[in-house]
Structures are given as C-alpha cells and as structure tokens.
Short mmCIF file of C-alpha atoms and ligand atoms in Angstrom, two decimals:
data_model
loop_
_atom_site.label_atom_id
_atom_site.label_comp_id
_atom_site.label_asym_id
_atom_site.label_seq_id
_atom_site.Cartn_x
_atom_site.Cartn_y
_atom_site.Cartn_z
CA UNK C 1 249.68 25.41 322.49
CA UNK C 2 252.58 23.29 321.52
CA UNK C 3 251.97 20.92 318.35
CA UNK C 4 252.67 17.34 319.49
CA UNK C 5 255.24 14.84 317.75
CA UNK C 6 254.13 14.06 314.01
CA UNK C 7 251.92 11.53 313.72
CA UNK C 8 251.85 8.97 310.50
CA UNK C 9 248.50 6.70 311.15
CA UNK C 10 245.36 8.17 310.09
CA UNK C 11 247.32 10.93 308.18
CA UNK C 12 244.80 13.28 306.33
CA UNK C 13 242.44 12.99 308.68
CA UNK C 14 241.22 16.37 310.60
CA UNK C 15 239.88 16.45 314.12
CA UNK C 16 236.92 17.61 312.55
CA UNK C 17 236.42 14.30 310.23
CA UNK C 18 237.00 12.08 313.32
CA UNK C 19 234.17 13.93 314.68
CA UNK C 20 231.81 13.46 311.94
CA UNK C 21 233.07 10.03 312.22
CA UNK C 22 232.86 9.59 315.87
CA UNK C 23 228.84 10.96 315.54
CA UNK C 24 228.23 8.99 312.94
CA UNK C 25 228.94 5.54 314.88
CA UNK C 26 229.47 6.24 318.56
CA UNK C 27 227.02 7.16 321.32
CA UNK C 28 228.83 9.29 324.15
CA UNK C 29 227.37 9.69 327.39
CA UNK C 30 226.15 12.28 329.36
CA UNK C 31 226.41 14.27 326.02
CA UNK C 32 224.03 15.29 323.59
CA UNK C 33 225.02 14.03 320.36
CA UNK C 34 222.82 16.43 318.18
CA UNK C 35 225.49 19.04 318.94
CA UNK C 36 228.68 16.80 319.78
CA UNK C 37 230.41 17.45 316.81
CA UNK C 38 230.04 21.02 316.42
CA UNK C 39 230.90 21.30 320.11
CA UNK C 40 234.60 20.89 318.89
CA UNK C 41 235.35 17.64 321.09
CA UNK C 42 238.61 16.62 322.04
CA UNK C 43 239.55 13.63 319.97
CA UNK C 44 242.60 11.90 321.45
CA UNK C 45 244.95 9.62 319.42
CA UNK C 46 247.50 9.38 322.01
CA UNK C 47 248.71 10.37 325.72
CA UNK C 48 252.11 10.81 327.22
CA UNK C 49 252.77 11.74 330.80
CA UNK C 50 249.66 14.44 331.84
CA UNK C 51 248.92 15.19 328.33
CA UNK C 52 246.91 13.91 325.53
CA UNK C 53 247.37 14.24 322.02
CA UNK C 54 244.76 14.81 319.45
CA UNK C 55 244.21 14.38 315.73
CA UNK C 56 245.83 17.06 314.60
CA UNK C 57 248.82 16.81 316.75
CA UNK C 58 247.71 19.45 319.57
CA UNK C 59 248.23 18.93 322.92
CA UNK C 60 246.32 19.01 326.23
CA UNK C 61 247.25 19.15 329.90
CA UNK C 62 244.83 16.50 331.23
CA UNK C 63 243.60 18.59 334.24
CA UNK C 64 241.01 16.28 334.91
CA UNK C 65 242.81 13.20 334.76
CA UNK C 66 240.35 11.82 332.02
CA UNK C 67 237.22 11.70 334.15
CA UNK C 68 239.13 11.31 337.64
CA UNK C 69 240.91 7.75 336.68
CA UNK C 70 244.78 8.76 335.92
CA UNK C 71 247.46 8.98 338.51
CA UNK C 72 250.39 8.53 337.26
CA UNK C 73 249.94 9.68 334.00
CA UNK C 74 249.35 8.31 330.35
CA UNK C 75 251.26 5.75 329.00
CA UNK C 76 253.27 5.33 331.67
CA UNK C 77 256.66 2.95 331.04
CA UNK C 78 256.45 1.07 333.86
CA UNK C 79 252.87 0.09 334.07
CA UNK C 80 253.00 -0.15 330.46
CA UNK C 81 255.73 -2.87 330.88
CA UNK C 82 253.33 -4.55 333.52
CA UNK C 83 250.50 -4.63 331.20
CA UNK C 84 252.58 -6.26 328.46
CA UNK C 85 253.96 -8.77 331.09
CA UNK C 86 250.87 -9.94 331.76
CA UNK C 87 249.52 -9.66 328.11
CA UNK C 88 252.11 -12.70 327.20
CA UNK C 89 250.31 -14.88 329.92
CA UNK C 90 246.92 -14.51 329.78
CA UNK C 91 244.11 -11.33 329.59
CA UNK C 92 241.41 -13.08 331.20
CA UNK C 93 239.98 -16.11 332.85
CA UNK C 94 236.76 -16.43 334.93
CA UNK C 95 236.61 -15.78 338.63
CA UNK C 96 233.34 -17.29 339.03
CA UNK C 97 234.32 -20.89 340.65
CA UNK C 98 237.90 -20.43 339.36
CA UNK C 99 240.80 -18.32 340.20
CA UNK C 100 243.47 -16.28 338.69
CA UNK C 101 246.99 -15.57 340.15
CA UNK C 102 246.41 -11.64 338.78
CA UNK C 103 243.63 -10.97 341.00
CA UNK C 104 244.95 -12.88 344.04
CA UNK C 105 247.79 -10.93 343.83
CA UNK C 106 246.04 -7.92 343.42
CA UNK C 107 243.54 -9.09 346.41
CA UNK C 108 247.01 -9.77 348.63
CA UNK C 109 248.39 -5.92 348.16
CA UNK C 110 245.15 -4.05 348.57
CA UNK C 111 244.51 -6.19 351.83
CA UNK C 112 247.49 -4.00 353.13
CA UNK C 113 246.34 -0.76 351.84
CA UNK C 114 242.81 -0.60 352.44
CA UNK C 115 241.06 0.60 356.16
CA UNK C 116 239.13 -2.64 356.39
CA UNK C 117 239.43 -5.04 358.75
CA UNK C 118 240.00 -8.62 357.48
CA UNK C 119 239.35 -7.56 353.92
CA UNK C 120 237.93 -9.62 350.95
CA UNK C 121 237.66 -8.41 347.17
CA UNK C 122 234.74 -8.80 344.82
CA UNK C 123 235.67 -7.42 341.85
CA UNK C 124 233.77 -5.59 339.03
CA UNK C 125 234.55 -3.25 336.47
CA UNK C 126 233.19 0.12 337.04
CA UNK C 127 232.59 2.03 340.06
CA UNK C 128 228.62 1.75 339.70
CA UNK C 129 228.66 -1.74 339.86
CA UNK C 130 230.88 -1.89 342.83
CA UNK C 131 228.46 0.09 344.49
CA UNK C 132 225.63 -2.06 343.53
CA UNK C 133 227.47 -4.63 344.64
CA UNK C 134 227.88 -3.16 348.02
CA UNK C 135 224.11 -2.47 348.44
CA UNK C 136 223.37 -6.21 347.59
CA UNK C 137 225.79 -7.54 349.88
CA UNK C 138 224.55 -5.40 352.74
CA UNK C 139 220.96 -6.44 351.89
CA UNK C 140 221.49 -10.09 351.79
CA UNK C 141 223.97 -9.87 354.95
CA UNK C 142 220.80 -9.63 357.13
CA UNK C 143 219.00 -12.01 355.47
CA UNK C 144 221.64 -14.42 355.93
CA UNK C 145 221.92 -13.36 359.60
CA UNK C 146 217.94 -14.04 359.64
CA UNK C 147 216.80 -10.38 360.33
CA UNK C 148 214.22 -9.44 358.57
CA UNK C 149 212.73 -5.82 357.77
CA UNK C 150 216.14 -4.32 356.83
CA UNK C 151 215.53 -3.14 353.01
CA UNK C 152 216.22 0.46 353.00
CA UNK C 153 219.48 2.56 352.80
CA UNK C 154 220.38 5.80 354.40
CA UNK C 155 221.91 8.12 351.80
CA UNK C 156 222.93 11.48 351.69
CA UNK C 157 221.80 14.81 349.67
CA UNK C 158 223.78 15.56 346.35
CA UNK C 159 225.03 11.81 346.63
CA UNK C 160 226.52 10.38 343.28
CA UNK C 161 227.28 6.56 343.40
CA UNK C 162 226.94 5.92 339.55
CA UNK C 163 224.11 5.38 336.73
CA UNK C 164 222.68 1.64 337.17
CA UNK C 165 219.74 1.57 338.58
CA UNK C 166 220.65 0.56 342.41
CA UNK C 167 223.36 3.16 342.39
CA UNK C 168 221.21 5.70 340.83
CA UNK C 169 218.62 4.98 343.62
CA UNK C 170 221.53 5.87 346.82
CA UNK C 171 221.68 8.82 344.33
CA UNK C 172 220.16 11.98 344.58
CA UNK C 173 218.35 13.26 341.72
CA UNK C 174 220.25 15.48 339.22
CA UNK C 175 222.36 15.18 336.08
CA UNK C 176 219.10 15.10 334.19
CA UNK C 177 218.68 11.77 335.55
CA UNK C 178 214.77 12.76 337.24
CA UNK C 179 212.66 10.92 334.83
CA UNK C 180 214.15 7.57 336.02
CA UNK C 181 212.87 8.40 339.52
CA UNK C 182 210.05 5.57 339.01
CA UNK C 183 212.99 3.24 338.69
CA UNK C 184 214.72 4.40 342.02
CA UNK C 185 213.83 1.93 344.92
CA UNK C 186 213.21 4.88 347.67
CA UNK C 187 216.15 5.51 350.59
CA UNK C 188 216.19 7.33 353.86
CA UNK C 189 217.82 10.31 352.31
CA UNK C 190 219.55 13.39 354.50
CA UNK C 191 221.13 16.32 353.87
CA UNK C 192 224.35 16.49 352.23
CA UNK C 193 227.67 18.26 352.68
CA UNK C 194 226.06 21.54 351.79
CA UNK C 195 224.50 21.52 354.93
CA UNK C 196 226.52 22.38 357.76
CA UNK C 197 224.47 20.36 359.84
CA UNK C 198 224.33 17.10 357.70
CA UNK C 199 225.72 15.24 360.74
CA UNK C 200 223.13 15.78 363.45
CA UNK C 201 220.48 15.40 360.35
CA UNK C 202 221.73 11.89 359.28
CA UNK C 203 222.06 10.91 363.32
CA UNK C 204 218.50 12.11 363.91
CA UNK C 205 217.49 9.64 360.45
CA UNK C 206 219.43 6.96 362.25
CA UNK C 207 217.06 7.19 365.15
CA UNK C 208 214.30 7.31 363.34
CA UNK C 209 214.89 4.85 360.48
CA UNK C 210 217.64 2.90 362.03
CA UNK C 211 215.96 -0.34 362.77
CA UNK C 212 215.03 -0.76 358.97
CA UNK C 213 218.32 -0.12 357.57
CA UNK C 214 220.53 -2.47 355.62
CA UNK C 215 223.18 0.09 355.28
CA UNK C 216 224.11 3.55 355.47
CA UNK C 217 226.18 4.91 352.17
CA UNK C 218 228.70 7.86 351.79
CA UNK C 219 231.34 9.65 349.87
CA UNK C 220 233.64 9.87 352.80
CA UNK C 221 234.79 13.63 352.35
CA UNK C 222 234.23 15.00 349.12
CA UNK C 223 230.88 14.92 347.34
CA UNK C 224 232.43 14.99 343.84
CA UNK C 225 230.05 14.77 341.65
CA UNK C 226 227.84 17.27 343.63
CA UNK C 227 230.26 20.03 342.47
CA UNK C 228 233.24 18.70 345.10
CA UNK C 229 231.40 19.62 348.09
CA UNK C 230 234.10 19.16 350.99
CA UNK C 231 233.15 18.32 354.80
CA UNK C 232 235.70 17.88 357.78
CA UNK C 233 237.24 14.26 358.47
CA UNK C 234 235.81 14.67 362.37
CA UNK C 235 232.08 15.34 360.90
CA UNK C 236 232.51 11.71 358.94
CA UNK C 237 234.03 10.26 361.86
CA UNK C 238 230.91 11.13 364.06
CA UNK C 239 228.52 10.08 361.47
CA UNK C 240 230.42 6.87 361.03
CA UNK C 241 230.61 5.90 364.45
CA UNK C 242 226.53 6.79 365.00
CA UNK C 243 226.15 4.34 362.13
CA UNK C 244 228.42 1.45 363.06
CA UNK C 245 227.23 1.60 366.92
CA UNK C 246 223.80 0.80 365.78
CA UNK C 247 225.15 -2.34 363.82
CA UNK C 248 224.15 -0.62 360.74
CA UNK C 249 227.05 -1.27 357.94
CA UNK C 250 228.86 1.81 356.63
CA UNK C 251 229.48 1.68 353.26
CA UNK C 252 232.25 4.02 351.58
CA UNK C 253 231.96 4.71 348.29
CA UNK C 254 235.77 5.72 347.21
CA UNK C 255 235.84 5.27 344.05
CA UNK C 256 236.48 8.97 343.04
CA UNK C 257 238.46 9.54 346.56
CA UNK C 258 240.21 6.52 346.72
CA UNK C 259 244.39 6.14 345.32
CA UNK C 260 246.10 9.33 346.66
CA UNK C 261 243.06 11.98 345.11
CA UNK C 262 242.59 13.60 348.38
CA UNK C 263 246.51 13.75 349.56
CA UNK C 264 245.96 10.20 351.47
CA UNK C 265 245.65 6.72 349.92
CA UNK C 266 241.92 6.41 351.05
CA UNK C 267 239.59 9.31 352.63
CA UNK C 268 238.67 7.24 355.21
CA UNK C 269 242.05 6.81 356.71
CA UNK C 270 241.80 10.69 356.67
CA UNK C 271 238.42 10.58 358.89
CA UNK C 272 240.08 7.87 360.86
CA UNK C 273 237.42 5.31 360.01
CA UNK C 274 237.16 1.97 359.06
CA UNK C 275 234.26 1.09 356.62
CA UNK C 276 232.59 -2.37 356.82
CA UNK C 277 232.22 -2.02 352.57
CA UNK C 278 234.32 -0.06 350.24
CA UNK C 279 233.83 0.70 346.97
CA UNK C 280 236.96 1.36 344.82
CA UNK C 281 237.20 2.05 340.87
CA UNK C 282 238.60 4.91 338.67
CA UNK C 283 242.28 5.36 339.91
CA UNK C 284 242.78 1.55 341.09
CA UNK C 285 244.17 0.66 337.83
CA UNK C 286 245.85 4.46 337.56
CA UNK C 287 243.44 5.16 334.99
CA UNK C 288 244.14 2.21 332.29
CA UNK C 289 242.00 -0.47 332.52
CA UNK C 290 238.07 -0.33 333.71
CA UNK C 291 238.31 -2.57 337.06
CA UNK C 292 236.45 -1.82 340.34
CA UNK C 293 235.88 -3.70 343.82
CA UNK C 294 233.79 -4.00 346.54
CA UNK C 295 235.70 -4.31 349.64
CA UNK C 296 233.85 -6.73 352.38
CA UNK C 297 235.15 -6.96 356.39
CA UNK C 298 235.34 -10.16 357.48
CA UNK C 299 232.05 -9.73 359.55
CA UNK C 300 230.37 -8.91 356.49
CA UNK C 301 232.09 -11.70 354.36
CA UNK C 302 231.67 -14.62 357.09
CA UNK C 303 227.59 -14.36 357.02
CA UNK C 304 227.97 -15.54 353.48
CA UNK C 305 229.67 -18.87 354.37
CA UNK C 306 227.34 -21.93 354.82
CA UNK C 307 226.50 -24.80 352.53
CA UNK C 308 227.68 -25.65 349.30
CA UNK C 309 224.73 -24.32 347.00
CA UNK C 310 222.88 -23.00 350.09
CA UNK C 311 221.14 -19.94 350.22
CA UNK C 312 223.99 -18.09 351.91
CA UNK C 313 226.20 -17.82 348.82
CA UNK C 314 226.38 -14.47 347.32
CA UNK C 315 224.41 -15.00 343.77
CA UNK C 316 225.89 -12.28 341.83
CA UNK C 317 229.08 -11.76 339.51
CA UNK C 318 230.16 -10.81 336.35
CA UNK C 319 231.77 -12.12 333.43
CA UNK C 320 234.84 -9.43 333.57
CA UNK C 321 234.93 -10.00 337.52
CA UNK C 322 239.22 -10.19 338.36
CA UNK C 323 240.04 -9.47 334.84
CA UNK C 324 243.95 -10.67 334.86
CA UNK C 325 244.95 -7.88 332.76
CA UNK C 326 243.24 -5.20 334.72
CA UNK C 327 244.23 -6.68 337.90
CA UNK C 328 248.46 -6.62 337.08
CA UNK C 329 248.16 -3.38 336.03
CA UNK C 330 246.50 -2.75 339.11
CA UNK C 331 248.96 -4.32 341.30
CA UNK C 332 251.95 -3.07 339.74
CA UNK C 333 250.34 0.68 339.93
CA UNK C 334 249.81 0.14 343.89
CA UNK C 335 253.68 -0.55 343.98
CA UNK C 336 254.38 2.51 341.97
CA UNK C 337 252.24 4.97 343.86
CA UNK C 338 254.35 3.83 346.79
CA UNK C 339 257.54 3.91 345.06
CA UNK C 340 257.22 7.01 343.81
CA UNK C 341 255.73 8.53 347.14
CA UNK C 342 252.57 10.00 345.07
CA UNK C 343 250.43 10.18 347.95
CA UNK C 344 252.55 12.49 349.73
CA UNK C 345 253.10 14.15 346.25
CA UNK C 346 249.50 14.53 345.88
CA UNK C 347 248.94 16.27 349.28
CA UNK C 348 251.59 18.66 348.34
CA UNK C 349 250.63 19.17 344.99
CA UNK C 350 246.79 19.92 346.67
CA UNK C 351 248.11 22.33 348.69
CA UNK C 352 250.30 24.22 345.82
CA UNK C 353 246.98 24.11 343.53
CA UNK C 354 245.01 25.79 346.79
CA UNK C 355 247.64 28.29 346.46
CA UNK C 356 247.69 28.58 342.77
CA UNK C 357 244.13 29.11 342.61
CA UNK C 358 244.32 32.09 344.95
CA UNK C 359 243.96 34.47 341.87
CA UNK C 360 240.98 32.45 340.62
CA UNK C 361 239.11 32.76 343.87
CA UNK C 362 239.72 36.50 343.70
CA UNK C 363 238.03 36.73 340.18
CA UNK C 364 234.38 38.65 341.08
CA UNK C 365 233.30 35.88 338.75
CA UNK C 366 234.07 33.06 341.04
CA UNK C 367 231.94 32.45 344.12
CA UNK C 368 233.85 29.71 345.76
CA UNK C 369 236.34 27.52 345.61
CA UNK C 370 236.45 23.65 347.52
CA UNK C 371 238.89 21.39 347.60
CA UNK C 372 240.39 18.91 349.22
CA UNK C 373 244.01 17.30 348.13
CA UNK C 374 243.65 17.47 344.27
CA UNK C 375 240.00 17.31 344.17
CA UNK C 376 238.97 20.47 343.18
CA UNK C 377 235.63 22.68 342.21
CA UNK C 378 235.39 26.32 341.37
CA UNK C 379 232.31 27.18 341.47
CA UNK C 380 231.34 30.11 339.34
CA UNK C 381 229.00 32.91 339.90
CA UNK C 382 227.16 33.63 336.75
CA UNK C 383 224.39 36.81 336.42
CA UNK C 384 220.87 35.74 336.41
CA UNK C 385 220.40 34.73 332.82
CA UNK C 386 223.83 33.98 331.80
CA UNK C 387 223.88 30.47 330.06
CA UNK C 388 226.18 27.30 330.60
CA UNK C 389 229.48 29.64 332.00
CA UNK C 390 230.71 26.26 333.33
CA UNK C 391 231.05 25.27 329.73
CA UNK C 392 231.99 28.24 328.05
CA UNK C 393 234.94 28.52 330.68
CA UNK C 394 236.14 24.97 329.87
CA UNK C 395 236.01 25.40 326.10
CA UNK C 396 238.07 28.67 326.58
CA UNK C 397 240.41 26.76 328.69
CA UNK C 398 240.53 23.57 326.18
CA UNK C 399 241.42 25.99 323.20
CA UNK C 400 244.32 27.29 325.71
CA UNK C 401 245.48 23.66 325.50
CA UNK C 402 243.93 22.49 329.49
CA UNK C 403 241.03 20.07 329.44
CA UNK C 404 238.74 20.62 331.76
CA UNK C 405 235.08 19.88 331.94
CA UNK C 406 232.41 21.64 334.49
CA UNK C 407 229.80 20.07 336.45
CA UNK C 408 227.00 22.55 336.03
CA UNK C 409 228.65 26.20 336.84
CA UNK C 410 231.22 24.19 339.00
CA UNK C 411 234.67 23.84 336.89
CA UNK C 412 236.29 20.35 337.95
CA UNK C 413 240.03 20.48 338.59
CA UNK C 414 241.30 17.24 339.41
CA UNK C 415 244.64 16.47 337.87
CA UNK C 416 247.01 13.40 338.12
CA UNK C 417 249.13 12.70 341.09
CA UNK C 418 251.95 13.10 338.73
CA UNK C 419 250.96 16.82 338.27
CA UNK C 420 253.98 19.28 338.18
CA UNK C 421 254.23 22.37 339.90
CA UNK C 422 254.92 24.40 336.90
CA UNK C 423 251.65 22.43 335.45
CA UNK C 424 249.62 23.55 338.32
CA UNK C 425 250.50 26.88 337.34
CA UNK C 426 249.45 26.77 333.98
CA UNK C 427 245.86 25.29 334.92
CA UNK C 428 245.86 28.16 337.45
CA UNK C 429 246.49 30.78 334.80
CA UNK C 430 244.25 29.31 331.72
CA UNK C 431 241.34 29.70 334.27
CA UNK C 432 242.17 33.07 335.19
CA UNK C 433 241.90 33.93 331.85
CA UNK C 434 239.31 31.28 330.52
CA UNK C 435 236.96 33.11 333.33
CA UNK C 436 237.68 36.53 332.47
CA UNK C 437 236.92 36.05 329.00
CA UNK C 438 233.83 34.46 329.69
CA UNK C 439 233.07 37.01 332.16
CA UNK C 440 233.71 39.86 329.44
CA UNK C 441 231.41 38.47 326.76
C1 PLP R 501 231.62 8.60 344.10
C2 PLP R 501 231.68 8.10 343.16
N1 PLP R 501 230.78 6.45 343.20
C3 PLP R 501 230.53 5.72 341.76
C4 PLP R 501 231.00 6.57 340.61
C5 PLP R 501 230.53 5.61 339.66
O1 PLP R 501 231.79 4.97 338.47
P1 PLP R 501 231.58 4.65 337.21
O2 PLP R 501 231.38 5.98 336.52
O3 PLP R 501 233.08 3.82 337.26
O4 PLP R 501 230.55 3.90 336.83
C6 PLP R 501 231.58 7.60 340.45
C7 PLP R 501 231.79 8.42 339.28
O5 PLP R 501 232.29 9.34 338.83
C8 PLP R 501 232.02 8.51 341.43
O6 PLP R 501 232.48 9.92 341.79
#
C-alpha cells in the first residue's frame, strides 16, 4: 500500500476519529450502525484516477467503481472542467414546465446513443426513481389508451431495481428487505438468470398473465445485485421478442449495465433488442453526480400527448429533474467515453480480468466466477458454519489497498472502464491472498 500525498486539511484527525464523527452524525444505508465505526470503514477524503485516498493518506484501488458508478476514474481533469464551466453558468433550474440548455443538450446526445426508437428522456436523480417512473409511465400508458385491467408487472426472480416502494416491488426479496413485503405490490414473478429455463418459464407466464400486464421489466444480461447472475444475449432476445410480440412494453433497467460496463455501451445492444422503456443511472455522469433517466420510445411517449391540463399528462416529477450541473457532466462524459474509446477498452479489460482471475477460480474456496465485461462476481464456497466469508475477504483486500464489497458470499469486482492491465493484475493477486487468508482462518 503506498501512502498518498500529504494533506493539510483536517490535519491531526485520524481515520478512527473521522469514523467516530461519522457514526455520531451520519446514517449509512445497508449498514448496521452499531458496529460501523469498529469495522474500519474507509473514510475517503479525495480521489484521483482509479484510486481513493483516505483521511490518513492511504490509497485504495477502487475496484467497485464506488458502487458501480465511476467510469473514467475520479477527479478526471476533462470532466472537472465541464463541471466548472457549467457551475459558472447555473447549477439548477426546474424542468417542470420550463427547460434548461444543459438538459436539452444531454437528451440530444443520448438520443443518438440509446437503442430506443425516437426516445424522450424524463430525468431524475437515482436509479430507483428512474425505475419508479418507468413503472408509472407503463401503467398510465394503458390508461391513456383506454385499456383497463393492465395493472400488473412481470419481473424476474432475484431481480433488484432499487429501494423505493415501487422499485422494491418489482425487485425480488432478500437483502433484509422482506419485512417490507406488506408494502410491496404483487407482481408476476418468474425465474431469474440462475435458472437455465428462465426464458421458457417467462414465456409461460406471459401466456398466462400477458393480458393483465402493464409491462415486463428486466436487467438485461446481468442481474447485478443478485450476485452477477449472467445469461446469454440470445436468451434475452427471445424473451424481449415474446414480450413485445404481445404488445407489452419492455422495460430494460440498465442502471447497472449501462455506459460500457458490459463491454458495450448498453447491454440491450449486445442482445440486439430495442426496449420500449429504458432506465439509466449510475454511470450516466461517470459517477460524478446523482442523475438518472427514464427513456421512453415514441410509441409510449405519444400516448401521453393530449389537452393542456388534461388527464393524459404524466403527473410526476422531481425537484432536481434535469439538474443542469449533472446534465453538463453527463454530456461531457458521453463524449469522453467515445473520444477515449472506453467501450472497446472495457471489453478488452473485461477479457483481461477474466484471464487474470483464473488463479482465483482455481482456489478450492471459490465456487464459480460469473462475468460479463467488467461486471464480475466471485462466488465463494464457505464450509458449513463459516460465517461472512464475503465480508472477511473484502476486509482483507481493503487492508491490502483494494476496495471491494461483497454481496453475501459473492465478492463483486467491477472496476472503472479506465482500469489498466496492471491494476487488473493487482486486483486478482490481492483477491488470491485475501481468499487464502480467509480460508486458512
Ligand atoms: C439494476 C439496478 N436498478 C436500479 C438500481 C437502483 O439504483 P439507485 O441505487 O441509484 O437508486 C440499482 C442499484 O444498484 C441496480 O443495480
């Protein structure tokens, strides 16, 4: 682990002191706060490239892209400049009933990039909100067309679409969220990507329930939060065809898979499908600012056109929709992804990562590795009774300067698109040691 450059701000504060202040004031999501401070959390002070620096100047390779958002690395000079330029103009103005040039420019740029026909973009701030919007849009789509009885959604087992009540409903159980079951609306649930027969089962569900579906929602190609469950592009294509042939809108949640992570700009492209509605988030700003978007094809969007103040209007919107600062960064980010050839680079880096992880997969403590592009899940195989291997392996990796975070006993590896070959080798070597250390305990 190399110490980073010295920092003078907050001089005298140790990481432990920051952790104490953190615990006293901040409530962290998906985190048990009673043990948080004792779990040696990394308290980040700054970032540069693919590294994070903590309050003691220690550096960590950000091998999870700060929970799957960072694409170009941290504090990218070009992206910083785009942010500064927009900051000089304006940070935010409302998109409700009015516009801003940054949001328009971004929508125009994305229009050329997304595999959605004549798209319109409804902006929000988080992935869950983009999913929530997609669900409501599809619900009202039928209402606007005068069709009743289409109030259900088809969703897959092991799915994760976010934590708002609607996105939680289309998501499957787990992650400690089962207590919210009484709040979830019922959905038509069919098998996830861990079932090789997920497509025929989904088609059977479409045959039985298709008449009452408002939409079908999937994470194309990779079910990320399920522990990187992967399927084949051809399978997704068969499913999409079955949904769309029945006139049911297909929602592709590309919050995690979008912006190069699978080795294509969008997973839907790899599958050769054109969703009716798409959800974008996470990497849309390169991991800089909270921004998400629900993308609607013209066939959906046009059903909402009607009289002023009339019932066809989509009565939904967020305060920060189309935030100008976030949109300007997102526009520049998309340009940089193309200018730097990062999608191809991600595909090549994904291959390299796959090869580098061969020694990890060979370990007796590893059950399997699932991967598509840079989205990787290393499933551990703990002996009966061995608790929290995922956590222990990640803690050992963090001590060696590689930031990882598990999903149960699956160690997620999802580096930025800017990851170098050398850094990929570092991740793999660190993982071997971390797993061996944990298994030997
Ligand atoms: C596929 C998918 N959809 C939606 C979300 C929710 O996004 P957010 O955490 O930004 O609300 C996530 C987050 O991990 C995700 O992986």
